[in-house]
Amino acid sequence: MTDLRQAHDVAHAIAAAALGRDPGPMRTADSSSHHVYVGSDVVVKIIDAAGHSRLNREIALAPHLPAGITARLLDSGLHQLETHEVRYACYARVPGVAPGMSMPGVDGGTARRLAEEAVQRLHALHSWTPAADARQTLEETLDHGGFVSRAALLAEVENLAALNRDGIVPRRVLDGLTAIAERAPSHARAVVPVHADCHWGNWLAHDRRVTALLDFEWARLGEPADDWFFLARFAGPHIEAVLDVVAGATTTSSATLRAECEVREASHLASDLRIALQRPDAPAHMVADNIRHLDELVVGRLWWRHAP
């Protein structure tokens, strides 16, 4: 989609049709994969219909999700824009702003309170029994880059070693990844609905209270730990507080929770690095950032640094 002015006009028209009135001014919001426009009480997401299909997934799940977890879907469909179609989803705007990746500027007490409320919402999601249509969507194959099995993670490390022809990935990183993989469970279970991308950029909060969890494009069947990982890892300086909240709410031992998070981060980072190394046009900083994060994980022992 190249004409951002036209996209804005389309979003305004979609919002007006959904609300039955003029939505007023709509500003552009940051998004890495969509055009997102926000009005005073409405949000419109637009993507080229030929682009990735994850918005379809979110649209299919939205009417079925447990009440109070996310924003209400007002309308969705296809719209002709110049010579191609765009897909859109129009939502009621929920009060609040995202705490943001690493929760910048959030004090310790607020971070703990938000984590407690986020865990409650995720419990509702994990306890949800989806109807047949929603379950079928959650069961669809999705290359999510997360932990699947011990064998798959070991194979991913082997792929990295094969791609590491220039030796830019230190041996200590590959060895550390192998050690994590060898300690991993034999396979991941697909037992409950998970959001699978619930970092703090996808939550809304208002007056120190969680108001919504957004962006269900990666939702699937998995294990609760698939969500606990995102909640803790992207809490910035509050990672230990979030781990403590999750451990207490789920009666999971600290060691078990840390190991579950560690193997999930290893899977995501190894997958991201493999994809970057396979792309000749991948920016050098992307590869460097991935290697730095892996070094922090396996050499710096991120998840065990402050273990009791």
PDB file of C-alpha atoms in Angstrom:
ATOM      1  CA  MET A   1       0.000   0.000   0.000  1.00  0.00           C
ATOM      2  CA  THR A   2       1.743   3.152  -1.173  1.00  0.00           C
ATOM      3  CA  ASP A   3      -0.819   5.955  -0.960  1.00  0.00           C
ATOM      4  CA  LEU A   4      -1.036   6.641   2.744  1.00  0.00           C
ATOM      5  CA  ARG A   5      -3.418   9.569   2.187  1.00  0.00           C
ATOM      6  CA  GLN A   6      -5.881   7.259   0.457  1.00  0.00           C
ATOM      7  CA  ALA A   7      -5.453   4.681   3.219  1.00  0.00           C
ATOM      8  CA  HIS A   8      -6.330   7.333   5.783  1.00  0.00           C
ATOM      9  CA  ASP A   9      -9.423   8.313   3.808  1.00  0.00           C
ATOM     10  CA  VAL A  10     -10.457   4.650   3.547  1.00  0.00           C
ATOM     11  CA  ALA A  11     -10.025   4.185   7.307  1.00  0.00           C
ATOM     12  CA  HIS A  12     -12.156   7.268   7.955  1.00  0.00           C
ATOM     13  CA  ALA A  13     -14.910   5.940   5.667  1.00  0.00           C
ATOM     14  CA  ILE A  14     -14.784   2.486   7.314  1.00  0.00           C
ATOM     15  CA  ALA A  15     -15.072   4.030  10.778  1.00  0.00           C
ATOM     16  CA  ALA A  16     -17.969   6.258   9.693  1.00  0.00           C
ATOM     17  CA  ALA A  17     -19.868   3.270   8.277  1.00  0.00           C
ATOM     18  CA  ALA A  18     -19.273   1.192  11.410  1.00  0.00           C
ATOM     19  CA  LEU A  19     -20.308   3.986  13.814  1.00  0.00           C
ATOM     20  CA  GLY A  20     -23.093   5.458  11.692  1.00  0.00           C
ATOM     21  CA  ARG A  21     -21.579   8.929  12.105  1.00  0.00           C
ATOM     22  CA  ASP A  22     -18.430  10.930  11.472  1.00  0.00           C
ATOM     23  CA  PRO A  23     -15.647   9.469  13.660  1.00  0.00           C
ATOM     24  CA  GLY A  24     -13.852  12.804  13.816  1.00  0.00           C
ATOM     25  CA  PRO A  25     -10.089  13.175  13.403  1.00  0.00           C
ATOM     26  CA  MET A  26      -8.094   9.953  13.150  1.00  0.00           C
ATOM     27  CA  ARG A  27      -4.353   9.805  13.766  1.00  0.00           C
ATOM     28  CA  THR A  28      -1.854   7.278  12.482  1.00  0.00           C
ATOM     29  CA  ALA A  29      -0.543   4.817  15.082  1.00  0.00           C
ATOM     30  CA  ASP A  30       2.748   2.953  14.947  1.00  0.00           C
ATOM     31  CA  SER A  31       2.585  -0.570  13.525  1.00  0.00           C
ATOM     32  CA  SER A  32       5.215  -2.775  11.908  1.00  0.00           C
ATOM     33  CA  SER A  33       2.822  -4.636   9.605  1.00  0.00           C
ATOM     34  CA  HIS A  34      -0.403  -2.617   9.212  1.00  0.00           C
ATOM     35  CA  HIS A  35      -1.704   0.866   8.694  1.00  0.00           C
ATOM     36  CA  VAL A  36      -3.518   1.677  11.944  1.00  0.00           C
ATOM     37  CA  TYR A  37      -5.733   4.726  12.433  1.00  0.00           C
ATOM     38  CA  VAL A  38      -7.110   5.790  15.812  1.00  0.00           C
ATOM     39  CA  GLY A  39     -10.086   8.036  16.484  1.00  0.00           C
ATOM     40  CA  SER A  40     -11.636   9.100  19.768  1.00  0.00           C
ATOM     41  CA  ASP A  41     -13.714   5.910  20.023  1.00  0.00           C
ATOM     42  CA  VAL A  42     -12.683   3.727  17.088  1.00  0.00           C
ATOM     43  CA  VAL A  43      -9.576   2.007  15.694  1.00  0.00           C
ATOM     44  CA  VAL A  44      -9.130   0.769  12.102  1.00  0.00           C
ATOM     45  CA  LYS A  45      -6.424  -1.672  10.976  1.00  0.00           C
ATOM     46  CA  ILE A  46      -5.698  -2.003   7.235  1.00  0.00           C
ATOM     47  CA  ILE A  47      -3.372  -4.306   5.295  1.00  0.00           C
ATOM     48  CA  ASP A  48      -3.028  -5.319   1.654  1.00  0.00           C
ATOM     49  CA  ALA A  49      -5.316  -8.306   1.128  1.00  0.00           C
ATOM     50  CA  ALA A  50      -2.429 -10.117  -0.552  1.00  0.00           C
ATOM     51  CA  GLY A  51      -0.217  -9.598   2.490  1.00  0.00           C
ATOM     52  CA  HIS A  52       0.048 -11.933   5.460  1.00  0.00           C
ATOM     53  CA  SER A  53      -3.171 -13.604   6.612  1.00  0.00           C
ATOM     54  CA  ARG A  54      -2.819 -13.009  10.352  1.00  0.00           C
ATOM     55  CA  LEU A  55      -5.438 -10.257  10.427  1.00  0.00           C
ATOM     56  CA  ASN A  56      -7.916 -12.824   9.072  1.00  0.00           C
ATOM     57  CA  ARG A  57      -7.079 -14.944  12.106  1.00  0.00           C
ATOM     58  CA  GLU A  58      -7.763 -12.094  14.495  1.00  0.00           C
ATOM     59  CA  ILE A  59     -11.046 -11.244  12.753  1.00  0.00           C
ATOM     60  CA  ALA A  60     -12.192 -14.880  12.905  1.00  0.00           C
ATOM     61  CA  LEU A  61     -11.445 -15.123  16.643  1.00  0.00           C
ATOM     62  CA  ALA A  62     -12.682 -11.699  17.780  1.00  0.00           C
ATOM     63  CA  PRO A  63     -16.417 -12.522  18.099  1.00  0.00           C
ATOM     64  CA  HIS A  64     -15.672 -15.648  20.144  1.00  0.00           C
ATOM     65  CA  LEU A  65     -13.082 -14.456  22.664  1.00  0.00           C
ATOM     66  CA  PRO A  66     -14.094 -14.283  26.337  1.00  0.00           C
ATOM     67  CA  ALA A  67     -15.880 -11.048  27.197  1.00  0.00           C
ATOM     68  CA  GLY A  68     -13.751  -8.210  28.504  1.00  0.00           C
ATOM     69  CA  ILE A  69     -10.390  -9.447  27.232  1.00  0.00           C
ATOM     70  CA  THR A  70     -10.015  -7.375  24.079  1.00  0.00           C
ATOM     71  CA  ALA A  71     -11.604  -4.574  22.056  1.00  0.00           C
ATOM     72  CA  ARG A  72     -14.990  -5.215  20.450  1.00  0.00           C
ATOM     73  CA  LEU A  73     -14.939  -5.867  16.686  1.00  0.00           C
ATOM     74  CA  LEU A  74     -17.355  -3.483  14.946  1.00  0.00           C
ATOM     75  CA  ASP A  75     -16.790  -4.414  11.305  1.00  0.00           C
ATOM     76  CA  SER A  76     -14.359  -6.182   8.981  1.00  0.00           C
ATOM     77  CA  GLY A  77     -14.026  -7.008   5.313  1.00  0.00           C
ATOM     78  CA  LEU A  78     -12.366  -6.043   2.031  1.00  0.00           C
ATOM     79  CA  HIS A  79     -12.150  -2.617   0.397  1.00  0.00           C
ATOM     80  CA  GLN A  80     -10.984  -1.709  -3.098  1.00  0.00           C
ATOM     81  CA  LEU A  81      -8.113   0.771  -3.035  1.00  0.00           C
ATOM     82  CA  GLU A  82      -6.905   1.845  -6.477  1.00  0.00           C
ATOM     83  CA  THR A  83      -5.899  -1.371  -8.275  1.00  0.00           C
ATOM     84  CA  HIS A  84      -5.818  -3.725  -5.295  1.00  0.00           C
ATOM     85  CA  GLU A  85      -7.856  -4.815  -2.309  1.00  0.00           C
ATOM     86  CA  VAL A  86      -7.145  -4.097   1.324  1.00  0.00           C
ATOM     87  CA  ARG A  87      -8.448  -6.035   4.303  1.00  0.00           C
ATOM     88  CA  TYR A  88      -9.651  -4.108   7.310  1.00  0.00           C
ATOM     89  CA  ALA A  89     -10.829  -4.597  10.875  1.00  0.00           C
ATOM     90  CA  CYS A  90     -12.642  -1.869  12.774  1.00  0.00           C
ATOM     91  CA  TYR A  91     -12.698  -1.964  16.587  1.00  0.00           C
ATOM     92  CA  ALA A  92     -14.250   0.037  19.380  1.00  0.00           C
ATOM     93  CA  ARG A  93     -11.463   1.977  21.060  1.00  0.00           C
ATOM     94  CA  VAL A  94     -10.708   0.893  24.617  1.00  0.00           C
ATOM     95  CA  PRO A  95      -9.499   3.548  27.101  1.00  0.00           C
ATOM     96  CA  GLY A  96      -5.808   3.476  27.942  1.00  0.00           C
ATOM     97  CA  VAL A  97      -2.356   3.446  26.448  1.00  0.00           C
ATOM     98  CA  ALA A  98       0.189   0.667  26.105  1.00  0.00           C
ATOM     99  CA  PRO A  99       2.769   0.417  28.915  1.00  0.00           C
ATOM    100  CA  GLY A 100       5.185  -0.311  26.051  1.00  0.00           C
ATOM    101  CA  MET A 101       8.026  -2.725  25.449  1.00  0.00           C
ATOM    102  CA  SER A 102      10.181  -2.854  28.598  1.00  0.00           C
ATOM    103  CA  MET A 103       7.545  -0.720  30.394  1.00  0.00           C
ATOM    104  CA  PRO A 104       9.460   2.583  30.211  1.00  0.00           C
ATOM    105  CA  GLY A 105       8.657   4.995  33.021  1.00  0.00           C
ATOM    106  CA  VAL A 106       6.511   2.465  34.911  1.00  0.00           C
ATOM    107  CA  ASP A 107       7.315   2.268  38.618  1.00  0.00           C
ATOM    108  CA  GLY A 108       7.699  -1.034  40.449  1.00  0.00           C
ATOM    109  CA  GLY A 109       4.361  -0.953  42.245  1.00  0.00           C
ATOM    110  CA  THR A 110       2.436  -0.185  39.071  1.00  0.00           C
ATOM    111  CA  ALA A 111       4.313  -2.882  37.144  1.00  0.00           C
ATOM    112  CA  ARG A 112       3.382  -5.505  39.722  1.00  0.00           C
ATOM    113  CA  ARG A 113      -0.269  -4.417  39.736  1.00  0.00           C
ATOM    114  CA  LEU A 114      -0.452  -4.485  35.927  1.00  0.00           C
ATOM    115  CA  ALA A 115       1.183  -7.920  35.897  1.00  0.00           C
ATOM    116  CA  GLU A 116      -1.377  -9.238  38.396  1.00  0.00           C
ATOM    117  CA  GLU A 117      -4.245  -8.014  36.232  1.00  0.00           C
ATOM    118  CA  ALA A 118      -2.619  -9.268  33.031  1.00  0.00           C
ATOM    119  CA  VAL A 119      -2.230 -12.730  34.562  1.00  0.00           C
ATOM    120  CA  GLN A 120      -5.932 -12.715  35.472  1.00  0.00           C
ATOM    121  CA  ARG A 121      -6.894 -11.890  31.880  1.00  0.00           C
ATOM    122  CA  LEU A 122      -4.588 -14.546  30.518  1.00  0.00           C
ATOM    123  CA  HIS A 123      -6.070 -17.057  32.961  1.00  0.00           C
ATOM    124  CA  ALA A 124      -9.479 -16.273  31.424  1.00  0.00           C
ATOM    125  CA  LEU A 125      -8.038 -16.862  27.949  1.00  0.00           C
ATOM    126  CA  HIS A 126      -6.320 -20.101  28.958  1.00  0.00           C
ATOM    127  CA  SER A 127      -9.545 -21.331  30.606  1.00  0.00           C
ATOM    128  CA  TRP A 128     -11.681 -20.505  27.566  1.00  0.00           C
ATOM    129  CA  THR A 129     -13.297 -23.425  25.745  1.00  0.00           C
ATOM    130  CA  PRO A 130     -13.576 -22.201  22.147  1.00  0.00           C
ATOM    131  CA  ALA A 131     -16.515 -23.148  19.937  1.00  0.00           C
ATOM    132  CA  ALA A 132     -15.818 -25.317  16.901  1.00  0.00           C
ATOM    133  CA  ASP A 133     -15.174 -22.427  14.476  1.00  0.00           C
ATOM    134  CA  ALA A 134     -12.785 -20.650  16.835  1.00  0.00           C
ATOM    135  CA  ARG A 135     -11.008 -23.888  17.703  1.00  0.00           C
ATOM    136  CA  GLN A 136     -10.479 -24.620  14.016  1.00  0.00           C
ATOM    137  CA  THR A 137      -8.818 -21.216  13.629  1.00  0.00           C
ATOM    138  CA  LEU A 138      -6.595 -21.817  16.672  1.00  0.00           C
ATOM    139  CA  GLU A 139      -5.570 -25.222  15.281  1.00  0.00           C
ATOM    140  CA  GLU A 140      -4.477 -23.859  11.890  1.00  0.00           C
ATOM    141  CA  THR A 141      -0.776 -24.290  11.169  1.00  0.00           C
ATOM    142  CA  LEU A 142       1.168 -21.180  12.116  1.00  0.00           C
ATOM    143  CA  ASP A 143       4.940 -20.763  11.836  1.00  0.00           C
ATOM    144  CA  HIS A 144       5.183 -18.904  15.133  1.00  0.00           C
ATOM    145  CA  GLY A 145       8.897 -19.383  15.774  1.00  0.00           C
ATOM    146  CA  GLY A 146       8.282 -20.538  19.329  1.00  0.00           C
ATOM    147  CA  PHE A 147       9.148 -23.770  21.106  1.00  0.00           C
ATOM    148  CA  VAL A 148       7.760 -26.891  19.397  1.00  0.00           C
ATOM    149  CA  SER A 149      10.007 -29.740  20.534  1.00  0.00           C
ATOM    150  CA  ARG A 150      13.491 -30.595  21.711  1.00  0.00           C
ATOM    151  CA  ALA A 151      14.280 -32.120  18.312  1.00  0.00           C
ATOM    152  CA  ALA A 152      13.088 -29.029  16.442  1.00  0.00           C
ATOM    153  CA  LEU A 153      15.193 -26.702  18.595  1.00  0.00           C
ATOM    154  CA  LEU A 154      18.275 -28.872  18.178  1.00  0.00           C
ATOM    155  CA  ALA A 155      17.672 -28.857  14.414  1.00  0.00           C
ATOM    156  CA  GLU A 156      17.404 -25.063  14.491  1.00  0.00           C
ATOM    157  CA  VAL A 157      20.801 -24.838  16.208  1.00  0.00           C
ATOM    158  CA  GLU A 158      22.256 -27.153  13.557  1.00  0.00           C
ATOM    159  CA  ASN A 159      20.820 -24.875  10.869  1.00  0.00           C
ATOM    160  CA  LEU A 160      22.502 -21.886  12.507  1.00  0.00           C
ATOM    161  CA  ALA A 161      25.817 -23.718  12.606  1.00  0.00           C
ATOM    162  CA  ALA A 162      25.514 -24.558   8.905  1.00  0.00           C
ATOM    163  CA  LEU A 163      24.690 -20.947   8.016  1.00  0.00           C
ATOM    164  CA  ASN A 164      27.518 -19.603  10.192  1.00  0.00           C
ATOM    165  CA  ARG A 165      30.060 -19.803   7.393  1.00  0.00           C
ATOM    166  CA  ASP A 166      31.709 -16.499   8.337  1.00  0.00           C
ATOM    167  CA  GLY A 167      31.859 -17.394  11.996  1.00  0.00           C
ATOM    168  CA  ILE A 168      29.858 -14.366  13.101  1.00  0.00           C
ATOM    169  CA  VAL A 169      27.895 -16.448  15.609  1.00  0.00           C
ATOM    170  CA  PRO A 170      30.317 -17.226  18.467  1.00  0.00           C
ATOM    171  CA  ARG A 171      30.861 -20.874  19.328  1.00  0.00           C
ATOM    172  CA  ARG A 172      29.857 -20.170  22.923  1.00  0.00           C
ATOM    173  CA  VAL A 173      26.417 -19.052  21.701  1.00  0.00           C
ATOM    174  CA  LEU A 174      25.854 -22.187  19.629  1.00  0.00           C
ATOM    175  CA  ASP A 175      27.059 -24.383  22.497  1.00  0.00           C
ATOM    176  CA  GLY A 176      24.812 -22.571  24.946  1.00  0.00           C
ATOM    177  CA  LEU A 177      21.806 -22.971  22.662  1.00  0.00           C
ATOM    178  CA  THR A 178      22.543 -26.679  22.325  1.00  0.00           C
ATOM    179  CA  ALA A 179      22.660 -27.035  26.109  1.00  0.00           C
ATOM    180  CA  ILE A 180      19.281 -25.298  26.480  1.00  0.00           C
ATOM    181  CA  ALA A 181      17.784 -27.494  23.769  1.00  0.00           C
ATOM    182  CA  GLU A 182      19.087 -30.672  25.390  1.00  0.00           C
ATOM    183  CA  ARG A 183      17.375 -29.709  28.673  1.00  0.00           C
ATOM    184  CA  ALA A 184      14.093 -28.868  26.934  1.00  0.00           C
ATOM    185  CA  PRO A 185      10.934 -30.999  27.173  1.00  0.00           C
ATOM    186  CA  SER A 186      10.509 -33.567  24.411  1.00  0.00           C
ATOM    187  CA  HIS A 187       7.674 -31.535  22.904  1.00  0.00           C
ATOM    188  CA  ALA A 188       5.324 -28.621  23.544  1.00  0.00           C
ATOM    189  CA  ARG A 189       1.680 -29.330  24.193  1.00  0.00           C
ATOM    190  CA  ALA A 190      -1.216 -27.645  22.377  1.00  0.00           C
ATOM    191  CA  VAL A 191      -3.695 -27.682  25.226  1.00  0.00           C
ATOM    192  CA  VAL A 192      -5.089 -24.160  25.822  1.00  0.00           C
ATOM    193  CA  PRO A 193      -5.707 -21.009  23.773  1.00  0.00           C
ATOM    194  CA  VAL A 194      -2.736 -18.647  24.054  1.00  0.00           C
ATOM    195  CA  HIS A 195      -2.191 -15.124  22.760  1.00  0.00           C
ATOM    196  CA  ALA A 196       1.474 -15.885  21.948  1.00  0.00           C
ATOM    197  CA  ASP A 197       2.491 -12.230  21.560  1.00  0.00           C
ATOM    198  CA  CYS A 198       1.373 -10.608  24.818  1.00  0.00           C
ATOM    199  CA  HIS A 199       4.343  -8.282  25.330  1.00  0.00           C
ATOM    200  CA  TRP A 200       3.569  -4.965  26.999  1.00  0.00           C
ATOM    201  CA  GLY A 201       3.157  -3.169  23.687  1.00  0.00           C
ATOM    202  CA  ASN A 202      -0.016  -5.181  23.129  1.00  0.00           C
ATOM    203  CA  TRP A 203      -1.701  -4.304  26.428  1.00  0.00           C
ATOM    204  CA  LEU A 204      -3.664  -1.175  27.253  1.00  0.00           C
ATOM    205  CA  ALA A 205      -3.745   0.297  30.752  1.00  0.00           C
ATOM    206  CA  HIS A 206      -5.536   3.249  32.305  1.00  0.00           C
ATOM    207  CA  ASP A 207      -5.139   4.647  35.800  1.00  0.00           C
ATOM    208  CA  ARG A 208      -2.824   1.749  36.769  1.00  0.00           C
ATOM    209  CA  ARG A 209      -5.391  -0.822  35.603  1.00  0.00           C
ATOM    210  CA  VAL A 210      -5.266  -3.150  32.592  1.00  0.00           C
ATOM    211  CA  THR A 211      -8.089  -2.395  30.161  1.00  0.00           C
ATOM    212  CA  ALA A 212      -7.454  -4.688  27.171  1.00  0.00           C
ATOM    213  CA  LEU A 213      -5.159  -7.157  25.427  1.00  0.00           C
ATOM    214  CA  LEU A 214      -4.858  -6.412  21.702  1.00  0.00           C
ATOM    215  CA  ASP A 215      -3.587  -8.061  18.495  1.00  0.00           C
ATOM    216  CA  PHE A 216      -4.683 -11.684  18.506  1.00  0.00           C
ATOM    217  CA  GLU A 217      -3.024 -12.368  15.139  1.00  0.00           C
ATOM    218  CA  TRP A 218      -0.653 -14.988  16.597  1.00  0.00           C
ATOM    219  CA  ALA A 219      -3.229 -16.674  18.836  1.00  0.00           C
ATOM    220  CA  ARG A 220      -3.127 -20.471  18.738  1.00  0.00           C
ATOM    221  CA  LEU A 221      -3.296 -23.535  20.936  1.00  0.00           C
ATOM    222  CA  GLY A 222      -0.277 -23.913  23.183  1.00  0.00           C
ATOM    223  CA  GLU A 223       0.838 -23.911  26.801  1.00  0.00           C
ATOM    224  CA  PRO A 224       0.337 -21.103  29.356  1.00  0.00           C
ATOM    225  CA  ALA A 225       4.124 -20.656  29.460  1.00  0.00           C
ATOM    226  CA  ASP A 226       3.967 -19.396  25.867  1.00  0.00           C
ATOM    227  CA  ASP A 227       2.271 -16.296  27.307  1.00  0.00           C
ATOM    228  CA  TRP A 228       4.161 -16.082  30.611  1.00  0.00           C
ATOM    229  CA  PHE A 229       7.383 -15.765  28.596  1.00  0.00           C
ATOM    230  CA  PHE A 230       6.212 -12.651  26.725  1.00  0.00           C
ATOM    231  CA  LEU A 231       4.764 -11.080  29.849  1.00  0.00           C
ATOM    232  CA  ALA A 232       8.051 -11.392  31.777  1.00  0.00           C
ATOM    233  CA  ARG A 233      10.656 -10.974  29.036  1.00  0.00           C
ATOM    234  CA  PHE A 234       9.391  -7.614  27.862  1.00  0.00           C
ATOM    235  CA  ALA A 235       8.852  -6.122  31.308  1.00  0.00           C
ATOM    236  CA  GLY A 236      12.283  -4.474  31.239  1.00  0.00           C
ATOM    237  CA  PRO A 237      13.559  -3.813  34.782  1.00  0.00           C
ATOM    238  CA  HIS A 238      10.439  -5.493  36.189  1.00  0.00           C
ATOM    239  CA  ILE A 239      11.152  -8.977  34.841  1.00  0.00           C
ATOM    240  CA  GLU A 240      11.731 -10.420  38.324  1.00  0.00           C
ATOM    241  CA  ALA A 241       8.539  -8.870  39.693  1.00  0.00           C
ATOM    242  CA  VAL A 242       6.519 -10.334  36.803  1.00  0.00           C
ATOM    243  CA  LEU A 243       8.097 -13.762  37.283  1.00  0.00           C
ATOM    244  CA  ASP A 244       7.191 -13.574  40.964  1.00  0.00           C
ATOM    245  CA  VAL A 245       3.578 -12.640  40.149  1.00  0.00           C
ATOM    246  CA  VAL A 246       3.225 -15.449  37.604  1.00  0.00           C
ATOM    247  CA  ALA A 247       4.837 -18.038  39.870  1.00  0.00           C
ATOM    248  CA  GLY A 248       2.525 -17.093  42.724  1.00  0.00           C
ATOM    249  CA  ALA A 249      -0.637 -17.000  40.632  1.00  0.00           C
ATOM    250  CA  THR A 250       0.068 -20.324  38.930  1.00  0.00           C
ATOM    251  CA  THR A 251       1.724 -22.114  41.881  1.00  0.00           C
ATOM    252  CA  THR A 252       4.664 -22.818  39.597  1.00  0.00           C
ATOM    253  CA  SER A 253       8.138 -23.081  41.087  1.00  0.00           C
ATOM    254  CA  SER A 254      10.549 -20.307  40.156  1.00  0.00           C
ATOM    255  CA  ALA A 255      12.980 -22.810  38.620  1.00  0.00           C
ATOM    256  CA  THR A 256      10.315 -24.408  36.424  1.00  0.00           C
ATOM    257  CA  LEU A 257       9.001 -21.053  35.230  1.00  0.00           C
ATOM    258  CA  ARG A 258      12.489 -19.749  34.426  1.00  0.00           C
ATOM    259  CA  ALA A 259      13.329 -22.906  32.457  1.00  0.00           C
ATOM    260  CA  GLU A 260      10.067 -22.641  30.484  1.00  0.00           C
ATOM    261  CA  CYS A 261      10.805 -19.019  29.607  1.00  0.00           C
ATOM    262  CA  GLU A 262      14.423 -19.749  28.725  1.00  0.00           C
ATOM    263  CA  VAL A 263      13.597 -22.448  26.182  1.00  0.00           C
ATOM    264  CA  ARG A 264      10.954 -20.255  24.569  1.00  0.00           C
ATOM    265  CA  GLU A 265      13.321 -17.332  24.213  1.00  0.00           C
ATOM    266  CA  ALA A 266      15.970 -19.648  22.774  1.00  0.00           C
ATOM    267  CA  SER A 267      13.480 -20.891  20.171  1.00  0.00           C
ATOM    268  CA  HIS A 268      12.342 -17.412  19.138  1.00  0.00           C
ATOM    269  CA  LEU A 269      15.844 -15.966  18.933  1.00  0.00           C
ATOM    270  CA  ALA A 270      17.300 -18.949  17.079  1.00  0.00           C
ATOM    271  CA  SER A 271      14.469 -18.796  14.554  1.00  0.00           C
ATOM    272  CA  ASP A 272      14.891 -15.042  14.078  1.00  0.00           C
ATOM    273  CA  LEU A 273      18.649 -15.360  13.590  1.00  0.00           C
ATOM    274  CA  ARG A 274      18.304 -18.232  11.135  1.00  0.00           C
ATOM    275  CA  ILE A 275      15.847 -16.186   9.046  1.00  0.00           C
ATOM    276  CA  ALA A 276      18.186 -13.177   9.123  1.00  0.00           C
ATOM    277  CA  LEU A 277      21.201 -15.264   8.053  1.00  0.00           C
ATOM    278  CA  GLN A 278      19.195 -16.731   5.181  1.00  0.00           C
ATOM    279  CA  ARG A 279      18.393 -13.271   3.843  1.00  0.00           C
ATOM    280  CA  PRO A 280      21.262 -11.712   1.897  1.00  0.00           C
ATOM    281  CA  ASP A 281      19.578  -8.308   2.253  1.00  0.00           C
ATOM    282  CA  ALA A 282      19.129  -8.556   6.025  1.00  0.00           C
ATOM    283  CA  PRO A 283      20.487  -5.405   7.730  1.00  0.00           C
ATOM    284  CA  ALA A 284      23.733  -6.060   9.578  1.00  0.00           C
ATOM    285  CA  HIS A 285      22.324  -4.528  12.762  1.00  0.00           C
ATOM    286  CA  MET A 286      19.482  -7.071  12.753  1.00  0.00           C
ATOM    287  CA  VAL A 287      21.945  -9.962  12.784  1.00  0.00           C
ATOM    288  CA  ALA A 288      24.108  -8.220  15.394  1.00  0.00           C
ATOM    289  CA  ASP A 289      21.104  -7.563  17.645  1.00  0.00           C
ATOM    290  CA  ASN A 290      20.019 -11.206  17.434  1.00  0.00           C
ATOM    291  CA  ILE A 291      23.497 -12.424  18.342  1.00  0.00           C
ATOM    292  CA  ARG A 292      23.695  -9.952  21.233  1.00  0.00           C
ATOM    293  CA  HIS A 293      20.360 -11.141  22.624  1.00  0.00           C
ATOM    294  CA  LEU A 294      21.418 -14.777  22.273  1.00  0.00           C
ATOM    295  CA  ASP A 295      24.678 -14.049  24.079  1.00  0.00           C
ATOM    296  CA  GLU A 296      22.716 -12.401  26.894  1.00  0.00           C
ATOM    297  CA  LEU A 297      20.473 -15.450  27.051  1.00  0.00           C
ATOM    298  CA  VAL A 298      23.022 -18.273  26.993  1.00  0.00           C
ATOM    299  CA  VAL A 299      26.198 -16.687  28.339  1.00  0.00           C
ATOM    300  CA  GLY A 300      24.677 -14.014  30.570  1.00  0.00           C
ATOM    301  CA  ARG A 301      22.071 -16.567  31.750  1.00  0.00           C
ATOM    302  CA  LEU A 302      19.362 -13.937  31.646  1.00  0.00           C
ATOM    303  CA  TRP A 303      16.636 -16.041  33.234  1.00  0.00           C
ATOM    304  CA  TRP A 304      18.860 -17.244  36.087  1.00  0.00           C
ATOM    305  CA  ARG A 305      20.728 -14.059  36.904  1.00  0.00           C
ATOM    306  CA  HIS A 306      18.586 -13.293  39.950  1.00  0.00           C
ATOM    307  CA  ALA A 307      17.220 -16.767  40.658  1.00  0.00           C
ATOM    308  CA  PRO A 308      16.724 -17.506  44.360  1.00  0.00           C
TER     309      PRO A 308
END
